Amino acid sequence: MPDAEENRNSTIMPLRLYNTLSRRLQEFEPLDPPRVRIYACGPTIYDFAHIGNFRSFIVYDLLHRYLEWRGFEVRFVMNFTDVDDRTIHAAAQRGVRIDEFTPPFAEAILRDADALGIQRVDSYPRATDFVPQMVEFVERLVANGLAYPTEEGSVYFDISEFPEYGKLSGIDPDTVRSGARVAVDDYEKEDARDFALWKAAKPVDVETGAAWDSPWGLGRPGWHLECSVMGLSELGDTLDIHLGGEDLIFPHHEDEIAQSEGATGKPFARFWLHIKHLLLEGEKMSKSLGNTVSVQELVDEGFEPAAVRHRLLSAQYRSELNFTREGLRGSAAAIQRLVDFRERLREVPVSDSVQGTRVHQLIHEARESFQAALDDDLNAPNALAALFGFVREVNAELDHHPVIPPGDRDATLEVLASLDRVLGLLEVASAERALDSDLASWVEERIEARSEARVRRDFATADRIRDELAARGVLLEDTPQGTRWKVVRRGVEPS
């Protein structure tokens, strides 16, 4: 992008990220600058994603966009887990194979991600496409003395042979009982035991197409193994950043470190960033509790995707976010302020003879505050505050200077677009609000009919037409120059 080098060179302070591995804020610099290699734990595609999943995906997107804005060359990989205990169980209940069962969920997740303006990443590997590499990886661990097969045809990682086990989570591996193993993918968060790399096939695995040949017999990969192999295959032995929800620290990410570093002898990931869970209307949300809500359900309730995106950005990623409908209505109003501000800028009268505005000073302050916020561990709320503070200050300046120099208008629109390349709010709002020519023609026709009714003093008809337009999200403003109109999404109080 045009200003990437400027953004990279005008850094106020170094980009600092909280590294779960070191338990402190650290200055970020990639291993091979300006290239950044990122792996994010994606969804397990046995069901539709809920808004809690999308909190993580929005944080992934914020980091992706910001690093590119800062001038880095990002290679970003997010996996889809399409074989594990849950996908197999759900496919068996449906009576289908996993390769038939899982794709619709992946497609739905990407559709919702597109609606929220989540930038597509470079690769979405699926676990079932990497089984040969997984078998080879397990063979390497066995050869290195870090894994052992069992009589039934499973292979386990021996955590006693990896002295640094527990360095990410703080789990004490000395508490493990000798020979204790765990085969399931989801187990107690404080229970350090040897974990399955390869699982001997059960009848349900075979029935659902989740079984492959291996040196240890028919079986399937363990969940933890999948992410290590996909990450290493796509990005190389050492990642710059590994992302995931806070619930994945142990055992999933701890086990990823052990098996990856045991196989390569190199650090697996230099930075580990973990996103805190989301509450829904003040309560913990989970599929098991049955209180989840999807992006599409929120859209069906009348909330535009830009408002959902704004709400998901409204708390710093390591802080709790209480996702509420009331908060969404506030986000909808915030989006409307942005849209109105951009429209005002586009329409403001300009003249080369005008001088004396503070616009360029405000632009400088906004960019500095915005970058300082995101350099401070992706503090999105402070970045939003910088953006909306800029909107407020420029609006006040326009109130005092109804005519401004064209350079001020152009520079303001340029910085607004630049900041939005990171936040993506106007981008999503614009896509959602785009009117086709037929609808625009209909709006103009109804406005003309309303004007004729007012000339006839048929105010009942005029009011009915206004209500008809409002029902389609079209807000009218009667001015001395005529009637103006704009699209206002539901959830926003007309102003």
GROMACS .gro file of N, CA, C and O in nm, residues 294-358:
model
  260
  294SER      N    1  -2.487  -1.639   1.644
  294SER     CA    2  -2.401  -1.634   1.526
  294SER      C    3  -2.405  -1.495   1.464
  294SER      O    4  -2.492  -1.412   1.494
  295VAL      N    5  -2.311  -1.470   1.374
  295VAL     CA    6  -2.308  -1.344   1.300
  295VAL      C    7  -2.437  -1.329   1.221
  295VAL      O    8  -2.500  -1.222   1.220
  296GLN      N    9  -2.480  -1.434   1.153
  296GLN     CA   10  -2.600  -1.426   1.071
  296GLN      C   11  -2.725  -1.397   1.155
  296GLN      O   12  -2.813  -1.321   1.113
  297GLU      N   13  -2.733  -1.453   1.275
  297GLU     CA   14  -2.846  -1.425   1.362
  297GLU      C   15  -2.851  -1.278   1.401
  297GLU      O   16  -2.958  -1.217   1.407
  298LEU      N   17  -2.734  -1.219   1.425
  298LEU     CA   18  -2.729  -1.076   1.459
  298LEU      C   19  -2.771  -0.991   1.339
  298LEU      O   20  -2.843  -0.891   1.354
  299VAL      N   21  -2.727  -1.030   1.221
  299VAL     CA   22  -2.768  -0.957   1.099
  299VAL      C   23  -2.918  -0.969   1.081
  299VAL      O   24  -2.986  -0.872   1.046
  300ASP      N   25  -2.973  -1.089   1.106
  300ASP     CA   26  -3.118  -1.109   1.093
  300ASP      C   27  -3.195  -1.024   1.194
  300ASP      O   28  -3.311  -0.988   1.171
  301GLU      N   29  -3.132  -0.992   1.308
  301GLU     CA   30  -3.196  -0.905   1.407
  301GLU      C   31  -3.192  -0.758   1.365
  301GLU      O   32  -3.255  -0.675   1.430
  302GLY      N   33  -3.117  -0.728   1.259
  302GLY     CA   34  -3.112  -0.591   1.210
  302GLY      C   35  -2.983  -0.518   1.233
  302GLY      O   36  -2.971  -0.399   1.203
  303PHE      N   37  -2.883  -0.585   1.289
  303PHE     CA   38  -2.754  -0.521   1.314
  303PHE      C   39  -2.663  -0.540   1.193
  303PHE      O   40  -2.646  -0.652   1.144
  304GLU      N   41  -2.604  -0.432   1.145
  304GLU     CA   42  -2.517  -0.443   1.028
  304GLU      C   43  -2.382  -0.499   1.070
  304GLU      O   44  -2.335  -0.482   1.184
  305PRO      N   45  -2.315  -0.569   0.979
  305PRO     CA   46  -2.185  -0.629   1.012
  305PRO      C   47  -2.081  -0.530   1.062
  305PRO      O   48  -1.999  -0.563   1.148
  306ALA      N   49  -2.084  -0.406   1.012
  306ALA     CA   50  -1.987  -0.306   1.059
  306ALA      C   51  -2.003  -0.279   1.208
  306ALA      O   52  -1.905  -0.256   1.279
  307ALA      N   53  -2.127  -0.279   1.257
  307ALA     CA   54  -2.151  -0.259   1.400
  307ALA      C   55  -2.099  -0.377   1.481
  307ALA      O   56  -2.042  -0.360   1.590
  308VAL      N   57  -2.118  -0.498   1.429
  308VAL     CA   58  -2.066  -0.617   1.497
  308VAL      C   59  -1.914  -0.610   1.502
  308VAL      O   60  -1.851  -0.637   1.606
  309ARG      N   61  -1.852  -0.571   1.392
  309ARG     CA   62  -1.706  -0.559   1.388
  309ARG      C   63  -1.659  -0.455   1.491
  309ARG      O   64  -1.564  -0.479   1.565
  310HIS      N   65  -1.726  -0.339   1.495
  310HIS     CA   66  -1.689  -0.235   1.591
  310HIS      C   67  -1.699  -0.286   1.733
  310HIS      O   68  -1.610  -0.263   1.816
  311ARG      N   69  -1.807  -0.358   1.764
  311ARG     CA   70  -1.824  -0.408   1.901
  311ARG      C   71  -1.715  -0.507   1.938
  311ARG      O   72  -1.663  -0.507   2.050
  312LEU      N   73  -1.675  -0.591   1.844
  312LEU     CA   74  -1.570  -0.690   1.871
  312LEU      C   75  -1.433  -0.626   1.887
  312LEU      O   76  -1.343  -0.685   1.946
  313LEU      N   77  -1.417  -0.505   1.836
  313LEU     CA   78  -1.291  -0.431   1.852
  313LEU      C   79  -1.292  -0.341   1.975
  313LEU      O   80  -1.191  -0.276   2.004
  314SER      N   81  -1.402  -0.338   2.048
  314SER     CA   82  -1.419  -0.237   2.152
  314SER      C   83  -1.349  -0.267   2.283
  314SER      O   84  -1.350  -0.185   2.375
  315ALA      N   85  -1.289  -0.384   2.296
  315ALA     CA   86  -1.210  -0.418   2.415
  315ALA      C   87  -1.074  -0.471   2.370
  315ALA      O   88  -1.064  -0.537   2.266
  316GLN      N   89  -0.972  -0.440   2.446
  316GLN     CA   90  -0.838  -0.490   2.414
  316GLN      C   91  -0.839  -0.642   2.423
  316GLN      O   92  -0.909  -0.700   2.507
  317TYR      N   93  -0.764  -0.709   2.338
  317TYR     CA   94  -0.782  -0.854   2.319
  317TYR      C   95  -0.753  -0.936   2.444
  317TYR      O   96  -0.803  -1.048   2.457
  318ARG      N   97  -0.677  -0.882   2.538
  318ARG     CA   98  -0.650  -0.956   2.662
  318ARG      C   99  -0.747  -0.917   2.773
  318ARG      O  100  -0.731  -0.961   2.887
  319SER      N  101  -0.847  -0.835   2.740
  319SER     CA  102  -0.948  -0.793   2.837
  319SER      C  103  -1.082  -0.859   2.805
  319SER      O  104  -1.109  -0.895   2.691
  320GLU      N  105  -1.162  -0.873   2.908
  320GLU     CA  106  -1.295  -0.933   2.889
  320GLU      C  107  -1.383  -0.841   2.807
  320GLU      O  108  -1.382  -0.719   2.824
  321LEU      N  109  -1.459  -0.899   2.718
  321LEU     CA  110  -1.556  -0.823   2.637
  321LEU      C  111  -1.695  -0.878   2.664
  321LEU      O  112  -1.721  -0.997   2.643
  322ASN      N  113  -1.783  -0.791   2.714
  322ASN     CA  114  -1.923  -0.829   2.734
  322ASN      C  115  -2.000  -0.783   2.611
  322ASN      O  116  -2.022  -0.664   2.592
  323PHE      N  117  -2.041  -0.877   2.529
  323PHE     CA  118  -2.108  -0.849   2.402
  323PHE      C  119  -2.258  -0.841   2.428
  323PHE      O  120  -2.321  -0.941   2.462
  324THR      N  121  -2.315  -0.720   2.413
  324THR     CA  122  -2.457  -0.699   2.441
  324THR      C  123  -2.527  -0.632   2.323
  324THR      O  124  -2.462  -0.564   2.243
  325ARG      N  125  -2.659  -0.649   2.316
  325ARG     CA  126  -2.736  -0.579   2.213
  325ARG      C  127  -2.732  -0.428   2.235
  325ARG      O  128  -2.727  -0.351   2.140
  326GLU      N  129  -2.734  -0.386   2.361
  326GLU     CA  130  -2.725  -0.242   2.388
  326GLU      C  131  -2.592  -0.187   2.336
  326GLU      O  132  -2.588  -0.080   2.275
  327GLY      N  133  -2.486  -0.262   2.361
  327GLY     CA  134  -2.356  -0.220   2.309
  327GLY      C  135  -2.354  -0.218   2.157
  327GLY      O  136  -2.292  -0.130   2.096
  328LEU      N  137  -2.423  -0.312   2.095
  328LEU     CA  138  -2.430  -0.315   1.949
  328LEU      C  139  -2.504  -0.192   1.895
  328LEU      O  140  -2.466  -0.139   1.790
  329ARG      N  141  -2.606  -0.149   1.966
  329ARG     CA  142  -2.676  -0.028   1.921
  329ARG      C  143  -2.585   0.094   1.929
  329ARG      O  144  -2.588   0.182   1.842
  330GLY      N  145  -2.501   0.097   2.033
  330GLY     CA  146  -2.402   0.204   2.042
  330GLY      C  147  -2.301   0.195   1.929
  330GLY      O  148  -2.260   0.298   1.873
  331SER      N  149  -2.262   0.074   1.892
  331SER     CA  150  -2.169   0.056   1.781
  331SER      C  151  -2.232   0.098   1.649
  331SER      O  152  -2.166   0.156   1.563
  332ALA      N  153  -2.362   0.069   1.633
  332ALA     CA  154  -2.431   0.111   1.511
  332ALA      C  155  -2.431   0.263   1.499
  332ALA      O  156  -2.410   0.318   1.390
  333ALA      N  157  -2.452   0.331   1.611
  333ALA     CA  158  -2.449   0.478   1.609
  333ALA      C  159  -2.307   0.528   1.576
  333ALA      O  160  -2.292   0.629   1.505
  334ALA      N  161  -2.205   0.460   1.628
  334ALA     CA  162  -2.067   0.500   1.598
  334ALA      C  163  -2.037   0.485   1.449
  334ALA      O  164  -1.972   0.572   1.389
  335ILE      N  165  -2.083   0.376   1.390
  335ILE     CA  166  -2.063   0.357   1.246
  335ILE      C  167  -2.133   0.467   1.167
  335ILE      O  168  -2.078   0.521   1.071
  336GLN      N  169  -2.253   0.504   1.211
  336GLN     CA  170  -2.324   0.610   1.141
  336GLN      C  171  -2.248   0.742   1.148
  336GLN      O  172  -2.245   0.818   1.051
  337ARG      N  173  -2.185   0.770   1.264
  337ARG     CA  174  -2.105   0.892   1.275
  337ARG      C  175  -1.991   0.892   1.175
  337ARG      O  176  -1.960   0.995   1.113
  338LEU      N  177  -1.927   0.777   1.158
  338LEU     CA  178  -1.818   0.768   1.061
  338LEU      C  179  -1.867   0.790   0.918
  338LEU      O  180  -1.805   0.863   0.840
  339VAL      N  181  -1.978   0.727   0.884
  339VAL     CA  182  -2.033   0.740   0.749
  339VAL      C  183  -2.074   0.886   0.724
  339VAL      O  184  -2.044   0.943   0.617
  340ASP      N  185  -2.139   0.947   0.822
  340ASP     CA  186  -2.181   1.086   0.806
  340ASP      C  187  -2.061   1.179   0.793
  340ASP      O  188  -2.063   1.275   0.715
  341PHE      N  189  -1.956   1.151   0.869
  341PHE     CA  190  -1.834   1.234   0.864
  341PHE      C  191  -1.771   1.228   0.726
  341PHE      O  192  -1.734   1.331   0.668
  342ARG      N  193  -1.759   1.108   0.673
  342ARG     CA  194  -1.699   1.096   0.540
  342ARG      C  195  -1.785   1.167   0.435
  342ARG      O  196  -1.732   1.234   0.345
  343GLU      N  197  -1.916   1.155   0.447
  343GLU     CA  198  -2.005   1.222   0.352
  343GLU      C  199  -1.993   1.374   0.364
  343GLU      O  200  -1.991   1.445   0.263
  344ARG      N  201  -1.981   1.421   0.486
  344ARG     CA  202  -1.965   1.565   0.505
  344ARG      C  203  -1.835   1.614   0.440
  344ARG      O  204  -1.832   1.721   0.377
  345LEU      N  205  -1.729   1.540   0.457
  345LEU     CA  206  -1.601   1.577   0.396
  345LEU      C  207  -1.612   1.582   0.244
  345LEU      O  208  -1.558   1.672   0.180
  346ARG      N  209  -1.680   1.483   0.188
  346ARG     CA  210  -1.691   1.478   0.042
  346ARG      C  211  -1.770   1.596  -0.014
  346ARG      O  212  -1.748   1.637  -0.128
  347GLU      N  213  -1.861   1.649   0.069
  347GLU     CA  214  -1.949   1.754   0.020
  347GLU      C  215  -1.907   1.893   0.065
  347GLU      O  216  -1.966   1.992   0.021
  348VAL      N  217  -1.807   1.905   0.154
  348VAL     CA  218  -1.772   2.035   0.208
  348VAL      C  219  -1.720   2.127   0.097
  348VAL      O  220  -1.641   2.085   0.012
  349PRO      N  221  -1.764   2.253   0.093
  349PRO     CA  222  -1.712   2.347  -0.008
  349PRO      C  223  -1.562   2.375   0.016
  349PRO      O  224  -1.518   2.383   0.131
  350VAL      N  225  -1.488   2.389  -0.092
  350VAL     CA  226  -1.344   2.414  -0.080
  350VAL      C  227  -1.307   2.537  -0.162
  350VAL      O  228  -1.373   2.572  -0.260
  351SER      N  229  -1.198   2.600  -0.118
  351SER     CA  230  -1.148   2.717  -0.191
  351SER      C  231  -0.999   2.733  -0.162
  351SER      O  232  -0.956   2.719  -0.046
  352ASP      N  233  -0.921   2.759  -0.267
  352ASP     CA  234  -0.777   2.781  -0.249
  352ASP      C  235  -0.748   2.908  -0.171
  352ASP      O  236  -0.636   2.926  -0.120
  353SER      N  237  -0.844   2.998  -0.161
  353SER     CA  238  -0.820   3.125  -0.094
  353SER      C  239  -0.835   3.117   0.057
  353SER      O  240  -0.801   3.211   0.129
  354VAL      N  241  -0.886   3.004   0.108
  354VAL     CA  242  -0.910   2.989   0.251
  354VAL      C  243  -0.783   2.941   0.320
  354VAL      O  244  -0.712   2.852   0.271
  355GLN      N  245  -0.751   2.998   0.434
  355GLN     CA  246  -0.636   2.956   0.514
  355GLN      C  247  -0.675   2.952   0.661
  355GLN      O  248  -0.781   2.997   0.701
  356GLY      N  249  -0.584   2.897   0.740
  356GLY     CA  250  -0.599   2.909   0.884
  356GLY      C  251  -0.670   2.797   0.954
  356GLY      O  252  -0.700   2.809   1.073
  357THR      N  253  -0.698   2.684   0.890
  357THR     CA  254  -0.760   2.572   0.961
  357THR      C  255  -0.654   2.491   1.035
  357THR      O  256  -0.536   2.495   1.003
  358ARG      N  257  -0.702   2.412   1.133
  358ARG     CA  258  -0.612   2.326   1.212
  358ARG      C  259  -0.610   2.183   1.160
  358ARG      O  260  -0.561   2.093   1.229
   0.00000   0.00000   0.00000
